[in-house]
Amino acid sequence: VQLQASGGGLVQTGGSLGLSCTVSGRVLAVDRMGWYRQTPGKQRDLVAVIDTHGRANYADSAKGRFTISRDNAKNTVLLQMNSLKPEDTAVYYCNADIYEKSWSSYIYWGQGTLVTVSS
């Protein structure tokens, strides 16, 4: 089982960027999915999470600007980021709570994708 993230890149302040993350491999089910971000020397912080019913929670810094969504049929989670600021610059990681071979779940992480917002 792997999580493959994509969509990072360079964008100007005020611009938009979309991230995508897909679970590959055979799994029984995918529960909560989310996005986190990390800058050098700092801990990895929550950006947004979403459950299987589409209920989302956001970090205060993301509220009103970012939208998390998912496609349960494709085991994919998306993050649409608008009105980007230089302080949004970070490596963004997706994660998912996955039931792989049994009904005990484990958290898997994607490889990270760099988002750079220029001022």
mmCIF file of C-alpha atoms in Angstrom:
data_model
loop_
_atom_site.group_PDB
_atom_site.id
_atom_site.type_symbol
_atom_site.label_atom_id
_atom_site.label_comp_id
_atom_site.label_asym_id
_atom_site.label_seq_id
_atom_site.Cartn_x
_atom_site.Cartn_y
_atom_site.Cartn_z
ATOM 1 C CA VAL A 1 0.000 0.000 0.000
ATOM 2 C CA GLN A 2 1.305 3.423 -0.948
ATOM 3 C CA LEU A 3 0.082 6.972 -0.974
ATOM 4 C CA GLN A 4 1.137 8.938 -4.030
ATOM 5 C CA ALA A 5 0.910 12.696 -3.752
ATOM 6 C CA SER A 6 1.160 15.145 -6.595
ATOM 7 C CA GLY A 7 0.415 18.716 -7.513
ATOM 8 C CA GLY A 8 2.991 20.753 -5.671
ATOM 9 C CA GLY A 9 4.912 23.531 -7.314
ATOM 10 C CA LEU A 10 5.693 27.214 -7.390
ATOM 11 C CA VAL A 11 2.943 29.800 -7.291
ATOM 12 C CA GLN A 12 2.759 33.519 -6.640
ATOM 13 C CA THR A 13 1.116 35.070 -3.628
ATOM 14 C CA GLY A 14 -2.628 35.066 -4.075
ATOM 15 C CA GLY A 15 -2.521 32.181 -6.503
ATOM 16 C CA SER A 16 -4.070 28.747 -6.321
ATOM 17 C CA LEU A 17 -2.772 25.214 -6.346
ATOM 18 C CA GLY A 18 -4.369 21.812 -6.101
ATOM 19 C CA LEU A 19 -2.876 18.734 -4.487
ATOM 20 C CA SER A 20 -3.937 15.167 -5.044
ATOM 21 C CA CYS A 21 -3.138 11.976 -3.182
ATOM 22 C CA THR A 22 -4.191 8.468 -4.135
ATOM 23 C CA VAL A 23 -3.983 5.214 -2.261
ATOM 24 C CA SER A 24 -2.565 2.438 -4.386
ATOM 25 C CA GLY A 25 -2.692 -1.241 -3.611
ATOM 26 C CA ARG A 26 -5.429 -3.530 -2.419
ATOM 27 C CA VAL A 27 -7.099 -2.416 0.769
ATOM 28 C CA LEU A 28 -10.220 -3.292 2.661
ATOM 29 C CA ALA A 29 -11.156 0.298 3.371
ATOM 30 C CA VAL A 30 -9.794 3.803 3.754
ATOM 31 C CA ASP A 31 -11.003 5.798 6.724
ATOM 32 C CA ARG A 32 -9.918 9.323 7.526
ATOM 33 C CA MET A 33 -7.659 11.087 5.041
ATOM 34 C CA GLY A 34 -5.783 14.286 5.550
ATOM 35 C CA TRP A 35 -3.123 16.765 4.616
ATOM 36 C CA TYR A 36 -0.299 17.998 6.800
ATOM 37 C CA ARG A 37 2.580 20.328 6.124
ATOM 38 C CA GLN A 38 6.072 20.787 7.427
ATOM 39 C CA THR A 39 8.788 23.405 7.137
ATOM 40 C CA PRO A 40 12.458 22.843 7.978
ATOM 41 C CA GLY A 41 13.092 22.536 11.690
ATOM 42 C CA LYS A 42 9.435 22.471 12.600
ATOM 43 C CA GLN A 43 6.937 19.771 13.386
ATOM 44 C CA ARG A 44 4.455 18.464 10.896
ATOM 45 C CA ASP A 45 1.184 20.309 11.329
ATOM 46 C CA LEU A 46 -2.352 19.455 10.380
ATOM 47 C CA VAL A 47 -3.836 21.340 7.444
ATOM 48 C CA ALA A 48 -7.136 19.521 6.937
ATOM 49 C CA VAL A 49 -8.724 16.134 7.436
ATOM 50 C CA ILE A 50 -11.836 14.541 6.011
ATOM 51 C CA ASP A 51 -13.800 11.446 6.932
ATOM 52 C CA THR A 52 -15.590 9.009 4.684
ATOM 53 C CA HIS A 53 -18.789 11.046 4.888
ATOM 54 C CA GLY A 54 -17.082 14.183 3.677
ATOM 55 C CA ARG A 55 -16.973 15.924 7.012
ATOM 56 C CA ALA A 56 -13.894 18.107 7.150
ATOM 57 C CA ASN A 57 -11.870 19.902 9.758
ATOM 58 C CA TYR A 58 -9.333 22.585 9.033
ATOM 59 C CA ALA A 59 -6.464 24.268 10.766
ATOM 60 C CA ASP A 60 -7.252 27.898 11.484
ATOM 61 C CA SER A 61 -4.654 28.920 8.921
ATOM 62 C CA ALA A 62 -6.489 26.990 6.218
ATOM 63 C CA LYS A 63 -10.069 27.969 6.970
ATOM 64 C CA GLY A 64 -11.701 29.963 4.218
ATOM 65 C CA ARG A 65 -8.833 29.417 1.786
ATOM 66 C CA PHE A 66 -8.324 25.650 1.487
ATOM 67 C CA THR A 67 -10.850 22.979 0.634
ATOM 68 C CA ILE A 68 -10.323 19.301 1.236
ATOM 69 C CA SER A 69 -12.378 16.719 -0.612
ATOM 70 C CA ARG A 70 -12.214 13.057 -1.447
ATOM 71 C CA ASP A 71 -13.328 10.495 -3.964
ATOM 72 C CA ASN A 72 -14.077 7.352 -2.012
ATOM 73 C CA ALA A 73 -14.357 5.216 -5.126
ATOM 74 C CA LYS A 74 -10.818 6.178 -6.135
ATOM 75 C CA ASN A 75 -9.369 6.367 -2.607
ATOM 76 C CA THR A 76 -8.187 9.855 -3.436
ATOM 77 C CA VAL A 77 -8.011 12.980 -1.333
ATOM 78 C CA LEU A 78 -7.680 16.452 -2.806
ATOM 79 C CA LEU A 79 -6.636 19.774 -1.378
ATOM 80 C CA GLN A 80 -7.567 22.933 -3.233
ATOM 81 C CA MET A 81 -5.550 25.871 -1.971
ATOM 82 C CA ASN A 82 -6.584 29.409 -2.848
ATOM 83 C CA SER A 83 -5.306 32.838 -1.844
ATOM 84 C CA LEU A 84 -1.930 31.347 -1.100
ATOM 85 C CA LYS A 85 0.518 33.206 1.110
ATOM 86 C CA PRO A 86 4.308 32.894 1.477
ATOM 87 C CA GLU A 87 3.748 31.323 4.891
ATOM 88 C CA ASP A 88 1.968 28.433 3.167
ATOM 89 C CA THR A 89 5.323 27.402 1.737
ATOM 90 C CA ALA A 90 6.042 23.895 3.018
ATOM 91 C CA VAL A 91 6.262 20.252 2.128
ATOM 92 C CA TYR A 92 2.737 18.916 2.119
ATOM 93 C CA TYR A 93 2.095 15.339 3.165
ATOM 94 C CA CYS A 94 -1.059 13.350 2.756
ATOM 95 C CA ASN A 95 -1.999 10.572 5.091
ATOM 96 C CA ALA A 96 -4.722 8.009 5.384
ATOM 97 C CA ASP A 97 -6.026 5.648 7.990
ATOM 98 C CA ILE A 98 -6.137 2.347 6.097
ATOM 99 C CA TYR A 99 -7.559 -1.082 6.747
ATOM 100 C CA GLU A 100 -5.247 -3.135 4.598
ATOM 101 C CA LYS A 101 -5.621 -6.840 5.317
ATOM 102 C CA SER A 102 -7.624 -6.842 8.493
ATOM 103 C CA TRP A 103 -9.919 -4.615 10.447
ATOM 104 C CA SER A 104 -7.035 -3.077 12.316
ATOM 105 C CA SER A 105 -6.122 0.234 10.745
ATOM 106 C CA TYR A 106 -2.751 1.819 10.257
ATOM 107 C CA ILE A 107 -1.773 5.320 9.245
ATOM 108 C CA TYR A 108 0.113 5.618 6.004
ATOM 109 C CA TRP A 109 1.924 8.707 4.724
ATOM 110 C CA GLY A 110 2.615 9.958 1.253
ATOM 111 C CA GLN A 111 6.061 11.047 0.148
ATOM 112 C CA GLY A 112 5.456 14.767 0.413
ATOM 113 C CA THR A 113 5.127 17.404 -2.247
ATOM 114 C CA LEU A 114 6.720 20.834 -2.076
ATOM 115 C CA VAL A 115 4.585 23.944 -2.320
ATOM 116 C CA THR A 116 6.429 27.225 -2.712
ATOM 117 C CA VAL A 117 4.595 30.540 -2.620
ATOM 118 C CA SER A 118 6.644 33.459 -3.841
ATOM 119 C CA SER A 119 6.070 36.969 -2.539
#
